[in-house]
mmCIF file of C-alpha atoms and ligand atoms in Angstrom:
data_model
loop_
_atom_site.group_PDB
_atom_site.id
_atom_site.type_symbol
_atom_site.label_atom_id
_atom_site.label_comp_id
_atom_site.label_asym_id
_atom_site.label_seq_id
_atom_site.Cartn_x
_atom_site.Cartn_y
_atom_site.Cartn_z
ATOM 1 C CA MET X 763 9.686 1.756 -24.138
ATOM 2 C CA LYS X 764 9.824 -1.082 -21.569
ATOM 3 C CA GLY X 765 13.426 -2.014 -20.829
ATOM 4 C CA SER X 766 14.956 -4.929 -18.956
ATOM 5 C CA LEU X 767 13.643 -6.422 -15.726
ATOM 6 C CA LEU X 768 15.192 -4.700 -12.710
ATOM 7 C CA TYR X 769 13.533 -6.628 -9.900
ATOM 8 C CA GLU X 770 10.732 -9.103 -9.245
ATOM 9 C CA GLY X 771 8.866 -8.854 -5.966
ATOM 10 C CA LYS X 772 5.976 -10.856 -4.534
ATOM 11 C CA ALA X 773 3.252 -8.750 -6.166
ATOM 12 C CA LYS X 774 5.000 -6.737 -8.883
ATOM 13 C CA LYS X 775 7.767 -6.776 -11.470
ATOM 14 C CA VAL X 776 9.844 -3.637 -11.942
ATOM 15 C CA TYR X 777 11.270 -2.740 -15.359
ATOM 16 C CA HIS X 778 13.711 -0.103 -16.577
ATOM 17 C CA VAL X 779 12.403 2.399 -19.130
ATOM 18 C CA ASN X 780 14.529 2.781 -22.264
ATOM 19 C CA ASP X 781 15.989 6.291 -22.607
ATOM 20 C CA HIS X 782 14.484 7.343 -19.245
ATOM 21 C CA PRO X 783 16.849 6.289 -16.464
ATOM 22 C CA ASP X 784 14.768 8.298 -13.981
ATOM 23 C CA GLN X 785 11.613 6.253 -14.584
ATOM 24 C CA LEU X 786 10.427 2.685 -13.972
ATOM 25 C CA ILE X 787 7.489 0.561 -15.074
ATOM 26 C CA LEU X 788 5.631 -1.373 -12.379
ATOM 27 C CA SER X 789 3.895 -4.467 -13.693
ATOM 28 C CA TYR X 790 1.306 -5.892 -11.284
ATOM 29 C CA LYS X 791 1.215 -9.690 -11.001
ATOM 30 C CA ASN X 792 -1.688 -12.020 -10.301
ATOM 31 C CA ASP X 793 0.145 -13.603 -7.356
ATOM 32 C CA ALA X 794 -1.143 -13.186 -3.825
ATOM 33 C CA THR X 795 1.033 -13.968 -0.829
ATOM 34 C CA ALA X 796 0.516 -13.655 2.898
ATOM 35 C CA PHE X 797 2.521 -14.268 6.074
ATOM 36 C CA ASN X 798 5.771 -13.315 4.335
ATOM 37 C CA GLY X 799 5.160 -15.596 1.396
ATOM 38 C CA LYS X 800 4.240 -18.697 3.435
ATOM 39 C CA LYS X 801 0.728 -18.694 1.914
ATOM 40 C CA LYS X 802 0.584 -18.285 -1.869
ATOM 41 C CA ASP X 803 -1.952 -18.383 -4.681
ATOM 42 C CA GLN X 804 -2.714 -16.840 -8.049
ATOM 43 C CA PHE X 805 -5.857 -14.942 -9.001
ATOM 44 C CA GLU X 806 -6.572 -14.191 -12.648
ATOM 45 C CA GLY X 807 -7.233 -10.456 -12.920
ATOM 46 C CA LYS X 808 -5.688 -9.409 -9.586
ATOM 47 C CA GLY X 809 -2.779 -7.572 -11.249
ATOM 48 C CA ARG X 810 -5.194 -5.473 -13.297
ATOM 49 C CA LEU X 811 -7.361 -4.652 -10.284
ATOM 50 C CA ASN X 812 -4.448 -3.552 -8.075
ATOM 51 C CA ASN X 813 -2.884 -1.522 -10.883
ATOM 52 C CA LEU X 814 -6.142 0.308 -11.607
ATOM 53 C CA ILE X 815 -6.999 0.808 -7.922
ATOM 54 C CA THR X 816 -3.504 2.074 -7.047
ATOM 55 C CA SER X 817 -3.572 4.447 -10.037
ATOM 56 C CA LYS X 818 -6.910 5.918 -8.918
ATOM 57 C CA VAL X 819 -5.718 6.322 -5.343
ATOM 58 C CA PHE X 820 -2.438 8.021 -6.303
ATOM 59 C CA GLN X 821 -4.327 10.345 -8.720
ATOM 60 C CA TYR X 822 -6.733 11.271 -5.920
ATOM 61 C CA LEU X 823 -3.843 11.913 -3.513
ATOM 62 C CA LYS X 824 -2.107 14.096 -6.108
ATOM 63 C CA GLN X 825 -5.269 16.192 -6.514
ATOM 64 C CA ASN X 826 -5.172 16.621 -2.756
ATOM 65 C CA GLY X 827 -1.577 17.827 -2.618
ATOM 66 C CA ILE X 828 0.241 14.562 -1.833
ATOM 67 C CA SER X 829 2.964 13.799 -4.333
ATOM 68 C CA SER X 830 4.180 10.313 -5.054
ATOM 69 C CA HIS X 831 6.304 8.411 -7.524
ATOM 70 C CA PHE X 832 3.198 7.809 -9.679
ATOM 71 C CA ILE X 833 3.300 9.296 -13.201
ATOM 72 C CA GLU X 834 0.604 7.511 -15.222
ATOM 73 C CA GLU X 835 -1.350 4.337 -15.853
ATOM 74 C CA LEU X 836 0.077 2.734 -19.003
ATOM 75 C CA ASN X 837 -2.323 -0.154 -19.529
ATOM 76 C CA ASP X 838 -4.411 -2.615 -17.488
ATOM 77 C CA THR X 839 -1.513 -4.053 -15.506
ATOM 78 C CA GLU X 840 1.286 -1.483 -15.767
ATOM 79 C CA GLN X 841 2.045 1.987 -14.506
ATOM 80 C CA LEU X 842 4.874 4.450 -15.082
ATOM 81 C CA VAL X 843 6.562 5.803 -11.954
ATOM 82 C CA ALA X 844 9.522 7.982 -11.065
ATOM 83 C CA LYS X 845 12.536 5.892 -10.071
ATOM 84 C CA THR X 846 13.229 6.080 -6.357
ATOM 85 C CA ASP X 847 15.519 4.396 -3.882
ATOM 86 C CA ILE X 848 13.073 2.741 -1.525
ATOM 87 C CA VAL X 849 13.623 3.494 2.170
ATOM 88 C CA PRO X 850 13.468 -0.004 3.712
ATOM 89 C CA LEU X 851 10.612 0.840 6.080
ATOM 90 C CA GLU X 852 6.980 -0.235 6.075
ATOM 91 C CA VAL X 853 4.997 2.599 7.602
ATOM 92 C CA VAL X 854 1.689 1.292 8.956
ATOM 93 C CA VAL X 855 -1.105 3.622 10.064
ATOM 94 C CA ARG X 856 -3.957 2.123 12.083
ATOM 95 C CA ASN X 857 -7.364 3.682 12.733
ATOM 96 C CA VAL X 858 -8.968 0.515 14.064
ATOM 97 C CA ALA X 859 -7.332 -2.543 15.637
ATOM 98 C CA ALA X 860 -6.980 -5.543 13.317
ATOM 99 C CA GLY X 861 -4.307 -7.941 12.155
ATOM 100 C CA SER X 862 -0.879 -8.176 13.744
ATOM 101 C CA ILE X 863 -1.460 -5.609 16.496
ATOM 102 C CA THR X 864 -4.304 -7.696 17.935
ATOM 103 C CA ARG X 865 -1.993 -10.710 18.139
ATOM 104 C CA ARG X 866 1.114 -8.827 19.327
ATOM 105 C CA LEU X 867 -0.494 -6.707 22.018
ATOM 106 C CA GLY X 868 -3.748 -8.493 22.813
ATOM 107 C CA ILE X 869 -5.808 -5.520 21.658
ATOM 108 C CA LYS X 870 -9.330 -6.524 20.619
ATOM 109 C CA GLU X 871 -10.229 -6.300 16.934
ATOM 110 C CA LYS X 872 -12.347 -3.167 16.197
ATOM 111 C CA GLU X 873 -10.934 -1.060 19.054
ATOM 112 C CA ILE X 874 -10.554 2.506 17.761
ATOM 113 C CA PHE X 875 -7.212 4.336 17.873
ATOM 114 C CA THR X 876 -7.622 8.061 18.569
ATOM 115 C CA PRO X 877 -5.327 9.544 17.386
ATOM 116 C CA PRO X 878 -4.373 7.041 14.692
ATOM 117 C CA LEU X 879 -1.480 4.804 15.630
ATOM 118 C CA LEU X 880 1.670 4.699 13.494
ATOM 119 C CA GLU X 881 4.087 1.742 13.469
ATOM 120 C CA LEU X 882 7.388 1.199 11.694
ATOM 121 C CA PHE X 883 8.514 -2.167 10.380
ATOM 122 C CA TYR X 884 11.945 -2.919 8.955
ATOM 123 C CA LYS X 885 11.565 -4.187 5.388
ATOM 124 C CA ASP X 886 13.621 -7.357 5.482
ATOM 125 C CA ASP X 887 12.079 -10.682 4.427
ATOM 126 C CA ASP X 888 14.830 -12.717 6.133
ATOM 127 C CA LEU X 889 13.892 -11.092 9.448
ATOM 128 C CA ASP X 890 10.114 -11.304 8.712
ATOM 129 C CA ASP X 891 9.749 -7.476 8.599
ATOM 130 C CA PRO X 892 10.102 -6.856 12.354
ATOM 131 C CA LEU X 893 8.433 -3.992 14.246
ATOM 132 C CA ILE X 894 11.082 -1.376 15.078
ATOM 133 C CA ASN X 895 11.341 1.981 16.869
ATOM 134 C CA ASP X 896 12.770 5.285 15.625
ATOM 135 C CA ALA X 897 16.265 4.611 16.988
ATOM 136 C CA HIS X 898 16.328 1.299 15.117
ATOM 137 C CA ALA X 899 15.197 3.080 11.937
ATOM 138 C CA TYR X 900 17.996 5.674 12.200
ATOM 139 C CA HIS X 901 20.581 2.956 12.732
ATOM 140 C CA LEU X 902 19.313 0.428 10.174
ATOM 141 C CA THR X 903 18.419 2.789 7.322
ATOM 142 C CA GLY X 904 20.635 5.823 7.949
ATOM 143 C CA ILE X 905 17.559 8.066 7.746
ATOM 144 C CA SER X 906 17.770 11.453 9.500
ATOM 145 C CA GLU X 907 15.429 12.497 12.291
ATOM 146 C CA GLU X 908 14.058 15.222 10.036
ATOM 147 C CA ASP X 909 13.318 12.824 7.147
ATOM 148 C CA LEU X 910 11.676 10.268 9.443
ATOM 149 C CA ASP X 911 9.501 13.015 10.927
ATOM 150 C CA SER X 912 8.460 14.118 7.469
ATOM 151 C CA ILE X 913 7.626 10.513 6.470
ATOM 152 C CA LYS X 914 5.413 10.185 9.555
ATOM 153 C CA GLN X 915 3.712 13.485 8.837
ATOM 154 C CA MET X 916 3.060 12.454 5.207
ATOM 155 C CA ALA X 917 1.687 9.087 6.349
ATOM 156 C CA LEU X 918 -0.797 10.785 8.684
ATOM 157 C CA GLN X 919 -1.842 13.218 5.923
ATOM 158 C CA VAL X 920 -2.362 10.281 3.551
ATOM 159 C CA ASN X 921 -4.485 8.685 6.268
ATOM 160 C CA GLU X 922 -6.763 11.732 6.499
ATOM 161 C CA GLN X 923 -7.171 11.870 2.726
ATOM 162 C CA LEU X 924 -7.788 8.140 2.364
ATOM 163 C CA ILE X 925 -10.298 7.992 5.229
ATOM 164 C CA GLU X 926 -12.295 10.620 3.296
ATOM 165 C CA LEU X 927 -11.949 8.900 -0.103
ATOM 166 C CA PHE X 928 -12.977 5.491 1.182
ATOM 167 C CA LYS X 929 -15.820 6.915 3.283
ATOM 168 C CA GLN X 930 -17.265 8.365 0.080
ATOM 169 C CA VAL X 931 -17.395 4.824 -1.341
ATOM 170 C CA GLU X 932 -18.896 3.264 1.788
ATOM 171 C CA LEU X 933 -15.660 1.764 3.114
ATOM 172 C CA GLN X 934 -14.013 2.151 6.493
ATOM 173 C CA LEU X 935 -10.225 2.520 6.298
ATOM 174 C CA VAL X 936 -9.019 0.262 9.106
ATOM 175 C CA ASP X 937 -5.266 0.369 8.461
ATOM 176 C CA PHE X 938 -2.727 0.459 5.652
ATOM 177 C CA LYS X 939 0.965 0.212 4.847
ATOM 178 C CA LEU X 940 2.987 2.820 2.963
ATOM 179 C CA GLU X 941 6.477 2.842 1.525
ATOM 180 C CA PHE X 942 8.546 5.897 0.693
ATOM 181 C CA GLY X 943 11.399 6.385 -1.749
ATOM 182 C CA ARG X 944 14.029 9.006 -2.551
ATOM 183 C CA LEU X 945 14.117 10.697 -5.939
ATOM 184 C CA GLN X 946 17.548 11.337 -7.447
ATOM 185 C CA ASP X 947 17.707 14.764 -5.752
ATOM 186 C CA GLY X 948 17.080 13.149 -2.356
ATOM 187 C CA THR X 949 13.453 14.299 -1.993
ATOM 188 C CA ILE X 950 11.323 11.710 -0.223
ATOM 189 C CA VAL X 951 8.037 10.809 -1.934
ATOM 190 C CA LEU X 952 5.307 8.257 -1.392
ATOM 191 C CA ALA X 953 6.027 5.115 -3.437
ATOM 192 C CA ASP X 954 4.963 1.468 -3.949
ATOM 193 C CA GLU X 955 1.211 0.738 -4.103
ATOM 194 C CA ILE X 956 -2.006 1.497 -2.241
ATOM 195 C CA SER X 957 -4.500 -1.277 -2.927
ATOM 196 C CA PRO X 958 -6.614 -3.852 -1.079
ATOM 197 C CA ASP X 959 -3.346 -5.818 -0.762
ATOM 198 C CA THR X 960 -1.909 -3.045 1.411
ATOM 199 C CA CYS X 961 -5.012 -1.637 3.167
ATOM 200 C CA ARG X 962 -7.710 -3.099 5.376
ATOM 201 C CA LEU X 963 -11.116 -1.916 4.194
ATOM 202 C CA TRP X 964 -14.422 -2.831 5.824
ATOM 203 C CA ASP X 965 -17.827 -2.199 4.285
ATOM 204 C CA ILE X 966 -19.319 0.696 6.277
ATOM 205 C CA THR X 967 -22.773 -0.887 6.455
ATOM 206 C CA THR X 968 -22.124 -4.616 6.783
ATOM 207 C CA GLY X 969 -18.624 -4.585 8.320
ATOM 208 C CA GLU X 970 -17.621 -7.170 5.719
ATOM 209 C CA LYS X 971 -13.847 -7.436 5.101
ATOM 210 C CA MET X 972 -13.052 -6.166 1.592
ATOM 211 C CA ASP X 973 -9.280 -6.599 1.259
ATOM 212 C CA LYS X 974 -6.509 -9.221 1.263
ATOM 213 C CA ASP X 975 -7.809 -10.567 4.593
ATOM 214 C CA VAL X 976 -10.354 -12.548 2.508
ATOM 215 C CA PHE X 977 -7.324 -14.474 1.203
ATOM 216 C CA ARG X 978 -5.310 -14.420 4.461
ATOM 217 C CA GLU X 979 -8.289 -15.796 6.416
ATOM 218 C CA ASN X 980 -9.965 -17.827 3.596
ATOM 219 C CA ILE X 981 -13.231 -15.990 4.012
ATOM 220 C CA GLY X 982 -14.258 -14.962 0.521
ATOM 221 C CA ASP X 983 -13.563 -14.477 -3.143
ATOM 222 C CA LEU X 984 -10.625 -12.082 -3.578
ATOM 223 C CA ILE X 985 -11.393 -11.085 -7.169
ATOM 224 C CA SER X 986 -15.040 -10.198 -6.596
ATOM 225 C CA VAL X 987 -14.114 -8.158 -3.514
ATOM 226 C CA TYR X 988 -11.317 -6.235 -5.341
ATOM 227 C CA GLU X 989 -13.674 -5.759 -8.334
ATOM 228 C CA THR X 990 -16.217 -4.130 -5.987
ATOM 229 C CA ILE X 991 -13.574 -1.731 -4.643
ATOM 230 C CA LEU X 992 -12.567 -0.694 -8.173
ATOM 231 C CA GLN X 993 -16.209 -0.277 -9.259
ATOM 232 C CA ARG X 994 -17.003 1.912 -6.275
ATOM 233 C CA LEU X 995 -13.915 4.075 -6.900
ATOM 234 C CA GLU X 996 -14.796 4.376 -10.603
ATOM 235 C CA GLU X 997 -18.376 5.410 -9.804
ATOM 236 C CA HIS X 998 -16.998 7.954 -7.323
ATOM 237 C CA THR X 999 -14.616 9.457 -9.895
ATOM 238 C CA CYS X 1000 -17.370 9.598 -12.538
ATOM 239 C CA ALA X 1001 -19.782 11.255 -10.128
ATOM 240 C CA LYS X 1002 -17.343 14.082 -9.402
HETATM 241 P P1 LIG M 1609 -0.538 -6.152 9.876
HETATM 242 O O1 LIG M 1609 -1.772 -6.032 10.712
HETATM 243 O O2 LIG M 1609 -0.332 -7.524 9.315
HETATM 244 O O3 LIG M 1609 0.668 -5.598 10.549
HETATM 245 O O4 LIG M 1609 -0.810 -5.221 8.592
HETATM 246 C C1 LIG M 1609 -1.082 -3.853 8.704
HETATM 247 C C2 LIG M 1609 -1.441 -3.293 7.335
HETATM 248 O O5 LIG M 1609 -0.326 -3.348 6.471
HETATM 249 C C3 LIG M 1609 -2.550 -4.049 6.627
HETATM 250 O O6 LIG M 1609 -3.392 -3.116 5.974
HETATM 251 C C4 LIG M 1609 -1.851 -4.903 5.602
HETATM 252 C C5 LIG M 1609 -0.609 -4.126 5.295
HETATM 253 N N1 LIG M 1609 0.555 -4.970 5.049
HETATM 254 C C6 LIG M 1609 1.201 -4.896 3.831
HETATM 255 O O7 LIG M 1609 0.803 -4.138 2.946
HETATM 256 N N2 LIG M 1609 2.304 -5.683 3.639
HETATM 257 C C7 LIG M 1609 2.781 -6.509 4.582
HETATM 258 O O8 LIG M 1609 3.784 -7.186 4.334
HETATM 259 C C8 LIG M 1609 2.101 -6.576 5.833
HETATM 260 C C9 LIG M 1609 2.584 -7.494 6.915
HETATM 261 C C10 LIG M 1609 1.010 -5.790 6.026
HETATM 262 N N1 LIG M 1610 2.833 -8.974 1.975
HETATM 263 C C1 LIG M 1610 3.234 -9.987 2.888
HETATM 264 C C2 LIG M 1610 3.485 -11.291 2.118
HETATM 265 O O1 LIG M 1610 3.536 -11.295 0.952
HETATM 266 C C3 LIG M 1610 2.342 -10.171 4.069
HETATM 267 C C4 LIG M 1610 0.892 -9.766 4.018
HETATM 268 O O2 LIG M 1610 0.486 -8.881 3.263
HETATM 269 O O3 LIG M 1610 0.111 -10.359 4.785
HETATM 270 O O4 LIG M 1610 3.660 -12.354 2.626
#
């Protein structure tokens, strides 16, 4: 079923699917990178954890009316997705100040954004994924005003759904990054992954950081933190 390698990214490999040109297999790697690849390490079991967490999150979003490229979990480290052309934008939604916005704008960590704040970054490693505005996005990606509006609306809906999901497992959703892709017919759907690599999650009770910041800031054991996220999500799904 798995065809040839199409692309290798920092956290995943992407394979063609034999006899299904409209599908791809995402294979999650154990590599962790931060600061555009300047900091790197490998964590045995990380690929499995992000694959299983992303699968659960996309299944939950589907149940709540948000469609994505996700089709099914194939095994511990791989998932089947619909092939899309990725729009080269990183759409970040922030509920609480953390990370780059605190450094860029001098906003104190933990300040609350009401309503949530949405930022666009241009997905280009050579340029270090710069922050851009809507006019830049139209020019750089050729996206229409209507499609960009619908991406923003979807991102805010995903935020509402994810706040609820993570609250049920005692986690505060601080911020996250989404990517969107176009199906062959041009429809834009949610794509890529949603995992502790791409979200900031803080324990509701202790405030402890439970995401890739433990690696970025050297403040904990990445695997045990990701394992806790998966366990909590599994208990939540079983309890339903
Ligand atoms: P930032 O504070 O570094 O801009 O990150 C905002 C959110 O986006 C955070 O949850 C981590 C996630 N993110 C990615 O998934 N990929 C990236 O390349 C970056 C920079 C951030
Ligand atoms: N994903 C980016 C990298 O691989 C940055 C980050 O997540 O901090 O370097």
